[in-house]
mmCIF file of C-alpha atoms in Angstrom:
data_model
loop_
_atom_site.group_PDB
_atom_site.id
_atom_site.type_symbol
_atom_site.label_atom_id
_atom_site.label_comp_id
_atom_site.label_asym_id
_atom_site.label_seq_id
_atom_site.Cartn_x
_atom_site.Cartn_y
_atom_site.Cartn_z
ATOM 1 C CA MET A 1 -14.118 32.971 -62.916
ATOM 2 C CA LYS A 2 -16.580 30.461 -61.488
ATOM 3 C CA LYS A 3 -13.931 27.762 -61.711
ATOM 4 C CA ILE A 4 -11.514 29.922 -59.704
ATOM 5 C CA PHE A 5 -14.049 30.521 -56.967
ATOM 6 C CA LEU A 6 -14.900 26.836 -56.929
ATOM 7 C CA TYR A 7 -11.214 25.998 -56.660
ATOM 8 C CA ILE A 8 -10.766 28.457 -53.777
ATOM 9 C CA PHE A 9 -13.852 27.032 -52.081
ATOM 10 C CA VAL A 10 -12.568 23.480 -52.381
ATOM 11 C CA VAL A 11 -9.177 24.520 -51.053
ATOM 12 C CA LEU A 12 -10.790 26.286 -48.096
ATOM 13 C CA VAL A 13 -13.020 23.293 -47.346
ATOM 14 C CA PHE A 14 -10.048 20.976 -47.593
ATOM 15 C CA ALA A 15 -7.907 23.240 -45.384
ATOM 16 C CA GLY A 16 -10.695 23.550 -42.857
ATOM 17 C CA SER A 17 -11.227 19.797 -42.800
ATOM 18 C CA TRP A 18 -7.509 19.229 -42.405
ATOM 19 C CA ALA A 19 -7.307 21.748 -39.569
ATOM 20 C CA ALA A 20 -10.335 20.178 -37.886
ATOM 21 C CA TRP A 21 -8.755 16.740 -38.231
ATOM 22 C CA LEU A 22 -5.537 18.002 -36.663
ATOM 23 C CA VAL A 23 -7.463 19.395 -33.699
ATOM 24 C CA PHE A 24 -10.197 16.791 -33.255
ATOM 25 C CA GLY A 25 -8.689 13.675 -34.804
ATOM 26 C CA PRO A 26 -6.543 11.051 -32.989
ATOM 27 C CA ALA A 27 -3.267 12.719 -32.026
ATOM 28 C CA THR A 28 -1.356 10.261 -29.860
ATOM 29 C CA SER A 29 1.807 8.564 -31.079
ATOM 30 C CA PHE A 30 1.877 5.510 -28.784
ATOM 31 C CA GLU A 31 0.236 2.085 -28.912
ATOM 32 C CA SER A 32 -0.347 1.430 -25.219
ATOM 33 C CA LYS A 33 -3.688 2.096 -23.519
ATOM 34 C CA SER A 34 -2.448 5.370 -22.075
ATOM 35 C CA LYS A 35 0.645 7.304 -21.021
ATOM 36 C CA PHE A 36 1.278 9.923 -18.393
ATOM 37 C CA LEU A 37 2.503 13.485 -18.695
ATOM 38 C CA PHE A 38 4.398 14.666 -15.611
ATOM 39 C CA ILE A 39 4.831 18.321 -14.656
ATOM 40 C CA ARG A 40 7.271 19.025 -11.841
ATOM 41 C CA PRO A 41 7.244 22.253 -9.838
ATOM 42 C CA ASP A 42 10.970 22.945 -10.085
ATOM 43 C CA LYS A 43 11.188 23.252 -13.900
ATOM 44 C CA ASP A 44 9.691 25.439 -16.615
ATOM 45 C CA VAL A 45 6.189 24.131 -17.300
ATOM 46 C CA LYS A 46 6.063 24.795 -21.040
ATOM 47 C CA THR A 47 9.468 23.237 -21.671
ATOM 48 C CA GLN A 48 8.556 20.130 -19.700
ATOM 49 C CA VAL A 49 5.278 19.635 -21.493
ATOM 50 C CA LEU A 50 6.572 20.200 -25.011
ATOM 51 C CA ASP A 51 9.606 17.966 -24.432
ATOM 52 C CA GLN A 52 7.372 15.103 -23.330
ATOM 53 C CA MET A 53 4.884 15.706 -26.134
ATOM 54 C CA ASP A 54 7.720 15.477 -28.683
ATOM 55 C CA ASN A 55 9.113 12.391 -26.971
ATOM 56 C CA GLY A 56 6.474 9.819 -27.803
ATOM 57 C CA LEU A 57 3.198 11.290 -26.593
ATOM 58 C CA ILE A 58 1.578 13.105 -29.519
ATOM 59 C CA ASN A 59 1.923 14.006 -33.155
ATOM 60 C CA HIS A 60 1.610 17.583 -34.375
ATOM 61 C CA SER A 61 3.245 19.212 -31.345
ATOM 62 C CA VAL A 62 3.407 22.544 -33.199
ATOM 63 C CA VAL A 63 -0.387 22.572 -33.476
ATOM 64 C CA PHE A 64 -0.638 21.587 -29.822
ATOM 65 C CA ASP A 65 1.652 24.460 -28.814
ATOM 66 C CA TRP A 66 -0.486 26.938 -30.773
ATOM 67 C CA LEU A 67 -3.706 25.633 -29.213
ATOM 68 C CA ALA A 68 -2.200 25.603 -25.719
ATOM 69 C CA ALA A 69 -0.952 29.168 -26.012
ATOM 70 C CA ASN A 70 -4.328 30.430 -27.234
ATOM 71 C CA ALA A 71 -6.133 28.558 -24.461
ATOM 72 C CA SER A 72 -3.837 30.070 -21.767
ATOM 73 C CA VAL A 73 -2.654 26.580 -20.776
ATOM 74 C CA TRP A 74 0.807 27.759 -19.734
ATOM 75 C CA GLU A 75 -0.714 30.200 -17.230
ATOM 76 C CA LYS A 76 -3.296 27.808 -15.802
ATOM 77 C CA VAL A 77 -1.790 24.319 -15.688
ATOM 78 C CA LYS A 78 -0.343 23.154 -12.332
ATOM 79 C CA PRO A 79 2.367 20.623 -11.468
ATOM 80 C CA GLY A 80 1.048 17.076 -11.367
ATOM 81 C CA ARG A 81 0.353 13.914 -13.352
ATOM 82 C CA PHE A 82 -1.964 13.881 -16.382
ATOM 83 C CA GLU A 83 -3.176 10.791 -18.208
ATOM 84 C CA ILE A 84 -3.294 10.895 -22.012
ATOM 85 C CA LYS A 85 -5.316 8.027 -23.466
ATOM 86 C CA LYS A 86 -4.605 6.327 -26.769
ATOM 87 C CA ASP A 87 -6.161 8.128 -29.756
ATOM 88 C CA GLU A 88 -7.029 11.214 -27.681
ATOM 89 C CA ASN A 89 -7.355 14.420 -29.697
ATOM 90 C CA LEU A 90 -5.468 17.669 -29.183
ATOM 91 C CA PHE A 91 -8.586 19.584 -28.202
ATOM 92 C CA ASN A 92 -9.288 17.280 -25.245
ATOM 93 C CA ILE A 93 -5.635 17.222 -24.199
ATOM 94 C CA VAL A 94 -5.484 21.018 -24.168
ATOM 95 C CA ARG A 95 -8.763 21.218 -22.262
ATOM 96 C CA MET A 96 -7.497 18.690 -19.692
ATOM 97 C CA LEU A 97 -4.362 20.741 -19.042
ATOM 98 C CA ARG A 98 -6.205 24.061 -18.997
ATOM 99 C CA ASN A 99 -8.720 22.691 -16.461
ATOM 100 C CA ASN A 100 -5.889 21.053 -14.495
ATOM 101 C CA THR A 101 -7.666 17.685 -14.576
ATOM 102 C CA GLN A 102 -5.008 15.516 -12.972
ATOM 103 C CA SER A 103 -4.850 11.730 -12.755
ATOM 104 C CA PRO A 104 -4.373 10.626 -9.135
ATOM 105 C CA VAL A 105 -2.067 7.793 -8.150
ATOM 106 C CA ARG A 106 -3.823 4.527 -7.336
ATOM 107 C CA LEU A 107 -1.853 3.518 -4.236
ATOM 108 C CA ILE A 108 -2.566 -0.117 -3.415
ATOM 109 C CA ILE A 109 -1.555 -1.194 0.083
ATOM 110 C CA ASN A 110 -1.565 -4.879 0.940
ATOM 111 C CA LYS A 111 0.731 -6.317 3.603
ATOM 112 C CA TRP A 112 3.870 -4.336 4.324
ATOM 113 C CA ARG A 113 6.330 -5.517 6.966
ATOM 114 C CA VAL A 114 9.008 -2.842 7.161
ATOM 115 C CA LYS A 115 9.366 0.843 6.389
ATOM 116 C CA GLU A 116 11.453 -0.002 3.337
ATOM 117 C CA ASP A 117 8.305 -1.526 1.800
ATOM 118 C CA PHE A 118 6.523 1.788 2.319
ATOM 119 C CA ALA A 119 9.443 3.812 0.929
ATOM 120 C CA ARG A 120 9.637 1.673 -2.217
ATOM 121 C CA GLN A 121 5.940 2.151 -2.893
ATOM 122 C CA ILE A 122 6.280 5.900 -2.383
ATOM 123 C CA ALA A 123 9.188 6.099 -4.842
ATOM 124 C CA ARG A 124 7.358 3.923 -7.364
ATOM 125 C CA ASN A 125 4.191 6.015 -7.323
ATOM 126 C CA PHE A 126 5.101 9.591 -6.399
ATOM 127 C CA ASP A 127 7.668 12.278 -7.173
ATOM 128 C CA ILE A 128 9.651 11.328 -4.048
ATOM 129 C CA ASP A 129 12.734 9.102 -3.884
ATOM 130 C CA SER A 130 12.932 6.200 -1.436
ATOM 131 C CA ALA A 131 15.901 7.654 0.484
ATOM 132 C CA THR A 132 13.937 10.833 1.230
ATOM 133 C CA ALA A 133 10.955 8.754 2.314
ATOM 134 C CA MET A 134 13.067 6.587 4.636
ATOM 135 C CA GLN A 135 14.674 9.646 6.202
ATOM 136 C CA TYR A 136 11.185 10.961 6.956
ATOM 137 C CA PHE A 137 9.929 7.615 8.316
ATOM 138 C CA LEU A 138 12.926 7.360 10.654
ATOM 139 C CA SER A 139 12.404 10.838 12.124
ATOM 140 C CA ASN A 140 10.273 11.052 15.255
ATOM 141 C CA ASP A 141 10.281 14.830 14.842
ATOM 142 C CA SER A 142 8.584 14.452 11.448
ATOM 143 C CA LEU A 143 6.105 11.815 12.620
ATOM 144 C CA LYS A 144 4.994 13.491 15.857
ATOM 145 C CA THR A 145 2.572 15.622 13.831
ATOM 146 C CA PHE A 146 0.570 12.439 13.293
ATOM 147 C CA ASN A 147 0.833 11.270 16.931
ATOM 148 C CA VAL A 148 3.004 8.276 15.999
ATOM 149 C CA ASP A 149 6.692 7.447 16.169
ATOM 150 C CA THR A 150 9.065 5.317 14.121
ATOM 151 C CA ASN A 151 7.707 2.147 15.746
ATOM 152 C CA THR A 152 3.990 2.925 15.481
ATOM 153 C CA LEU A 153 3.951 4.566 12.026
ATOM 154 C CA PHE A 154 2.224 1.575 10.444
ATOM 155 C CA THR A 155 -0.732 1.842 12.845
ATOM 156 C CA LEU A 156 -1.898 4.690 10.584
ATOM 157 C CA ILE A 157 -2.119 2.380 7.579
ATOM 158 C CA ILE A 158 -5.216 0.346 6.802
ATOM 159 C CA PRO A 159 -4.556 -1.879 3.760
ATOM 160 C CA ASP A 160 -6.792 -0.650 0.945
ATOM 161 C CA THR A 161 -6.652 1.271 -2.328
ATOM 162 C CA TYR A 162 -6.109 5.022 -2.055
ATOM 163 C CA PHE A 163 -6.261 7.756 -4.695
ATOM 164 C CA ILE A 164 -3.682 10.474 -4.022
ATOM 165 C CA LYS A 165 -2.228 13.235 -6.190
ATOM 166 C CA TRP A 166 1.105 12.331 -7.763
ATOM 167 C CA ASN A 167 2.826 15.532 -6.594
ATOM 168 C CA SER A 168 1.716 15.113 -2.960
ATOM 169 C CA THR A 169 4.322 15.616 -0.249
ATOM 170 C CA LEU A 170 5.081 12.981 2.380
ATOM 171 C CA PRO A 171 3.010 14.864 4.992
ATOM 172 C CA ASP A 172 0.166 14.970 2.446
ATOM 173 C CA ILE A 173 0.361 11.230 1.841
ATOM 174 C CA ILE A 174 0.561 10.265 5.509
ATOM 175 C CA GLY A 175 -2.160 12.780 6.308
ATOM 176 C CA LYS A 176 -4.428 11.094 3.753
ATOM 177 C CA LEU A 177 -3.720 7.678 5.279
ATOM 178 C CA GLN A 178 -4.358 9.029 8.768
ATOM 179 C CA SER A 179 -7.669 10.553 7.669
ATOM 180 C CA GLU A 180 -8.829 7.240 6.207
ATOM 181 C CA ASN A 181 -7.566 5.447 9.324
ATOM 182 C CA ASP A 182 -9.703 7.724 11.500
ATOM 183 C CA LYS A 183 -12.750 6.919 9.367
ATOM 184 C CA PHE A 184 -12.040 3.197 9.677
ATOM 185 C CA TRP A 185 -11.984 3.328 13.479
ATOM 186 C CA GLN A 186 -15.059 5.533 13.663
ATOM 187 C CA ASN A 187 -17.051 3.104 11.511
ATOM 188 C CA ASP A 188 -18.783 -0.041 12.786
ATOM 189 C CA ASN A 189 -18.362 1.047 16.408
ATOM 190 C CA ARG A 190 -14.705 -0.043 16.355
ATOM 191 C CA LEU A 191 -13.516 2.512 18.930
ATOM 192 C CA GLN A 192 -16.091 1.289 21.436
ATOM 193 C CA ARG A 193 -15.356 -2.356 20.651
ATOM 194 C CA ALA A 194 -11.671 -1.708 21.349
ATOM 195 C CA ALA A 195 -12.516 0.034 24.624
ATOM 196 C CA ASP A 196 -14.782 -2.867 25.637
ATOM 197 C CA ALA A 197 -11.828 -5.219 25.104
ATOM 198 C CA GLY A 198 -9.626 -2.987 27.250
ATOM 199 C CA LEU A 199 -7.441 -2.060 24.280
ATOM 200 C CA THR A 200 -6.461 1.079 22.400
ATOM 201 C CA PRO A 201 -6.679 1.107 18.599
ATOM 202 C CA GLN A 202 -2.878 0.953 18.393
ATOM 203 C CA GLN A 203 -2.813 -2.106 20.678
ATOM 204 C CA VAL A 204 -5.506 -3.793 18.608
ATOM 205 C CA TYR A 205 -3.536 -3.052 15.462
ATOM 206 C CA THR A 206 -0.299 -4.435 16.919
ATOM 207 C CA ILE A 207 -1.957 -7.668 18.054
ATOM 208 C CA ALA A 208 -3.643 -7.968 14.657
ATOM 209 C CA SER A 209 -0.281 -7.598 12.918
ATOM 210 C CA ILE A 210 1.040 -10.632 14.807
ATOM 211 C CA ILE A 211 -2.049 -12.670 13.949
ATOM 212 C CA GLU A 212 -1.773 -11.656 10.295
ATOM 213 C CA GLU A 213 1.613 -13.389 10.259
ATOM 214 C CA GLU A 214 0.465 -16.376 12.313
ATOM 215 C CA THR A 215 -2.424 -17.639 10.212
ATOM 216 C CA ASN A 216 -4.346 -16.997 7.017
ATOM 217 C CA LYS A 217 -7.391 -18.880 8.322
ATOM 218 C CA ASN A 218 -9.909 -16.123 8.973
ATOM 219 C CA ASP A 219 -12.208 -18.412 10.966
ATOM 220 C CA GLU A 220 -9.593 -19.019 13.666
ATOM 221 C CA LYS A 221 -8.041 -15.572 13.918
ATOM 222 C CA GLY A 222 -10.330 -14.710 16.816
ATOM 223 C CA ASN A 223 -9.071 -17.663 18.863
ATOM 224 C CA VAL A 224 -5.452 -16.767 18.104
ATOM 225 C CA ALA A 225 -6.199 -13.231 19.256
ATOM 226 C CA SER A 226 -7.716 -14.553 22.486
ATOM 227 C CA VAL A 227 -4.474 -16.418 23.255
ATOM 228 C CA TYR A 228 -2.341 -13.289 23.003
ATOM 229 C CA ILE A 229 -4.852 -11.127 24.848
ATOM 230 C CA ASN A 230 -5.042 -13.697 27.665
ATOM 231 C CA ARG A 231 -1.273 -13.944 27.920
ATOM 232 C CA TRP A 232 -0.960 -10.181 27.981
ATOM 233 C CA HIS A 233 -3.578 -9.748 30.700
ATOM 234 C CA LYS A 234 -1.884 -12.463 32.808
ATOM 235 C CA GLY A 235 1.505 -10.764 32.507
ATOM 236 C CA MET A 236 2.952 -13.636 30.491
ATOM 237 C CA ALA A 237 5.395 -13.220 27.644
ATOM 238 C CA LEU A 238 3.524 -13.307 24.340
ATOM 239 C CA GLY A 239 6.070 -15.689 22.821
ATOM 240 C CA ALA A 240 5.004 -14.738 19.291
ATOM 241 C CA ASP A 241 7.186 -16.175 16.522
ATOM 242 C CA PRO A 242 6.403 -13.352 14.040
ATOM 243 C CA THR A 243 8.023 -10.852 16.393
ATOM 244 C CA ILE A 244 11.265 -12.854 16.265
ATOM 245 C CA LYS A 245 11.263 -12.789 12.474
ATOM 246 C CA TYR A 246 10.655 -9.048 12.619
ATOM 247 C CA ALA A 247 13.473 -8.534 15.139
ATOM 248 C CA LEU A 248 15.843 -10.483 12.898
ATOM 249 C CA ARG A 249 14.461 -8.832 9.743
ATOM 250 C CA ASP A 250 14.361 -12.310 8.209
ATOM 251 C CA PHE A 251 10.874 -13.235 7.034
ATOM 252 C CA SER A 252 12.042 -16.346 5.199
ATOM 253 C CA ILE A 253 12.501 -18.288 8.465
ATOM 254 C CA LYS A 254 10.201 -21.321 8.493
ATOM 255 C CA ARG A 255 10.967 -22.622 11.987
ATOM 256 C CA ILE A 256 11.965 -20.519 14.969
ATOM 257 C CA LEU A 257 14.932 -22.197 16.661
ATOM 258 C CA TYR A 258 16.365 -21.687 20.125
ATOM 259 C CA GLY A 259 19.214 -19.612 18.737
ATOM 260 C CA HIS A 260 16.741 -17.187 17.171
ATOM 261 C CA LEU A 261 15.218 -16.479 20.570
ATOM 262 C CA LYS A 262 18.463 -14.930 21.803
ATOM 263 C CA VAL A 263 18.129 -11.869 19.555
ATOM 264 C CA GLU A 264 18.447 -8.607 21.486
ATOM 265 C CA SER A 265 15.452 -6.547 20.464
ATOM 266 C CA PRO A 266 12.418 -4.904 22.059
ATOM 267 C CA TYR A 267 10.446 -6.937 19.498
ATOM 268 C CA ASN A 268 11.588 -10.227 21.038
ATOM 269 C CA THR A 269 8.361 -11.197 22.821
ATOM 270 C CA TYR A 270 9.976 -14.311 24.263
ATOM 271 C CA ARG A 271 12.372 -12.204 26.344
ATOM 272 C CA ASN A 272 10.213 -9.105 26.845
ATOM 273 C CA LYS A 273 6.763 -9.172 28.380
ATOM 274 C CA GLY A 274 3.920 -7.157 26.911
ATOM 275 C CA LEU A 275 3.266 -6.047 23.371
ATOM 276 C CA PRO A 276 6.123 -5.164 21.034
ATOM 277 C CA PRO A 277 6.769 -1.421 20.482
ATOM 278 C CA GLY A 278 4.753 -1.469 17.266
ATOM 279 C CA PRO A 279 3.183 -3.695 14.615
ATOM 280 C CA VAL A 280 5.174 -6.278 12.671
ATOM 281 C CA CYS A 281 3.159 -5.761 9.476
ATOM 282 C CA THR A 282 0.077 -3.988 8.153
ATOM 283 C CA PRO A 283 -2.829 -6.329 9.022
ATOM 284 C CA SER A 284 -5.993 -6.626 6.958
ATOM 285 C CA LYS A 285 -9.329 -5.182 8.041
ATOM 286 C CA ILE A 286 -10.567 -8.741 8.600
ATOM 287 C CA THR A 287 -7.764 -9.442 11.046
ATOM 288 C CA ILE A 288 -8.271 -6.172 12.934
ATOM 289 C CA ASP A 289 -11.965 -6.998 13.306
ATOM 290 C CA ALA A 290 -11.043 -10.507 14.464
ATOM 291 C CA VAL A 291 -9.130 -8.955 17.371
ATOM 292 C CA LEU A 292 -12.016 -6.607 18.185
ATOM 293 C CA ASP A 293 -14.426 -9.558 18.148
ATOM 294 C CA ALA A 294 -12.109 -12.071 19.796
ATOM 295 C CA PRO A 295 -14.100 -14.612 21.850
ATOM 296 C CA ARG A 296 -13.582 -14.817 25.575
ATOM 297 C CA THR A 297 -11.593 -17.997 26.088
ATOM 298 C CA ASP A 298 -9.156 -19.505 28.547
ATOM 299 C CA TYR A 299 -6.714 -20.428 25.803
ATOM 300 C CA LEU A 300 -3.062 -19.727 26.517
ATOM 301 C CA PHE A 301 -1.350 -21.867 23.879
ATOM 302 C CA PHE A 302 -1.764 -22.919 20.258
ATOM 303 C CA VAL A 303 0.221 -25.009 17.809
ATOM 304 C CA ALA A 304 -0.213 -26.064 14.194
ATOM 305 C CA LYS A 305 -2.180 -29.260 13.604
ATOM 306 C CA SER A 306 -0.199 -32.294 12.519
ATOM 307 C CA ASP A 307 -2.341 -32.723 9.393
ATOM 308 C CA PHE A 308 -0.694 -29.588 7.938
ATOM 309 C CA SER A 309 -4.113 -28.106 7.233
ATOM 310 C CA GLY A 310 -2.962 -24.686 8.351
ATOM 311 C CA TYR A 311 -5.268 -24.793 11.354
ATOM 312 C CA HIS A 312 -4.204 -24.927 15.014
ATOM 313 C CA HIS A 313 -4.918 -26.768 18.230
ATOM 314 C CA PHE A 314 -5.750 -24.447 21.147
ATOM 315 C CA SER A 315 -5.033 -25.361 24.764
ATOM 316 C CA THR A 316 -5.688 -23.928 28.210
ATOM 317 C CA ASN A 317 -2.685 -25.621 29.838
ATOM 318 C CA TYR A 318 0.875 -26.430 28.908
ATOM 319 C CA ALA A 319 0.595 -30.221 29.353
ATOM 320 C CA GLU A 320 -2.090 -30.486 26.689
ATOM 321 C CA HIS A 321 -0.243 -28.040 24.468
ATOM 322 C CA GLU A 322 2.938 -30.099 24.739
ATOM 323 C CA GLN A 323 1.129 -33.217 23.501
ATOM 324 C CA TYR A 324 -0.138 -31.363 20.438
ATOM 325 C CA ALA A 325 3.293 -29.825 19.875
ATOM 326 C CA LYS A 326 4.992 -33.233 19.960
ATOM 327 C CA ALA A 327 2.458 -34.638 17.486
ATOM 328 C CA TYR A 328 3.134 -31.777 15.114
ATOM 329 C CA GLN A 329 6.908 -32.093 15.509
ATOM 330 C CA HIS A 330 6.722 -35.835 14.831
ATOM 331 C CA ALA A 331 4.652 -35.283 11.678
ATOM 332 C CA LEU A 332 7.044 -32.557 10.532
ATOM 333 C CA ASP A 333 10.105 -34.766 11.086
ATOM 334 C CA GLU A 334 8.492 -37.570 9.061
ATOM 335 C CA TRP A 335 7.618 -35.191 6.241
ATOM 336 C CA MET A 336 11.164 -33.809 6.102
ATOM 337 C CA ALA A 337 12.612 -37.329 6.096
ATOM 338 C CA ARG A 338 10.403 -38.294 3.144
ATOM 339 C CA LYS A 339 11.384 -35.133 1.303
ATOM 340 C CA GLN A 340 15.105 -35.877 1.750
ATOM 341 C CA LYS A 341 14.660 -39.331 0.205
ATOM 342 C CA GLN A 342 13.040 -37.918 -2.925
#
């Protein structure tokens, strides 16, 4: 009799240990660092979850289903994106879903030039296709809620890293960007600095977008900004090459030629005076601050230095500018001739 009880005891201990291992032991079936479980609002939650669990996320999906049902997961979990880490156990996975602990999207914004860049990032990171995003971005009726239009949409975007829920709508996403944009302008006295320069935040942003495309030398961005601000205040055409590339939608152009300047577009700042209708890219915070802190100069012209250092010569008159421009053109012609001989 004692042997029977001992046998039953051993079996119970073994069964309990096995059950505990199933619940608290590693349960994932993938080798990568983590994988995501997606729950969409337009489909049955339980079916979605179990299908994905069976399709390469976890082992022992029957045990998971039993635990989830007893923890009221199917009644409590919401649509969204959930991260399951390698070797996670079923208990923690069930608790994550029951508590609706979602994994936000890490949206990284660097330099975007056109709305298609924005739409591609939206489609890559959220439950929204790029065509739907583009339709929204091209609708002034949709964008008026944010006090922008199809030309000025990018003025809401400060390049940075943002954490946003995967199942956010387009208004949610743009609203988040607008909120962070408002904080950016309210910090470091930027609104007052813009006012002191006689500019609105949108005008600062648009000028900064041109400078972002003109130079990557942070220590001369202020002088470049002063050139465009001076031209604008004098009623001169900005004559900004980046606006021509934007008008042509060809950012591979290395040299702006006379034929390029004929393009019919409100973004052609050789033919149209004043600022373009909107930015030509999303400028960095450094470049925006360079515009806000632009020195007061008499510069009206600038051209790349002939040493190809990436820096520029700045001039107050066209005669001096022309000398620098000829020196650069001569150096460029010599360089191209050498390259052709190679």
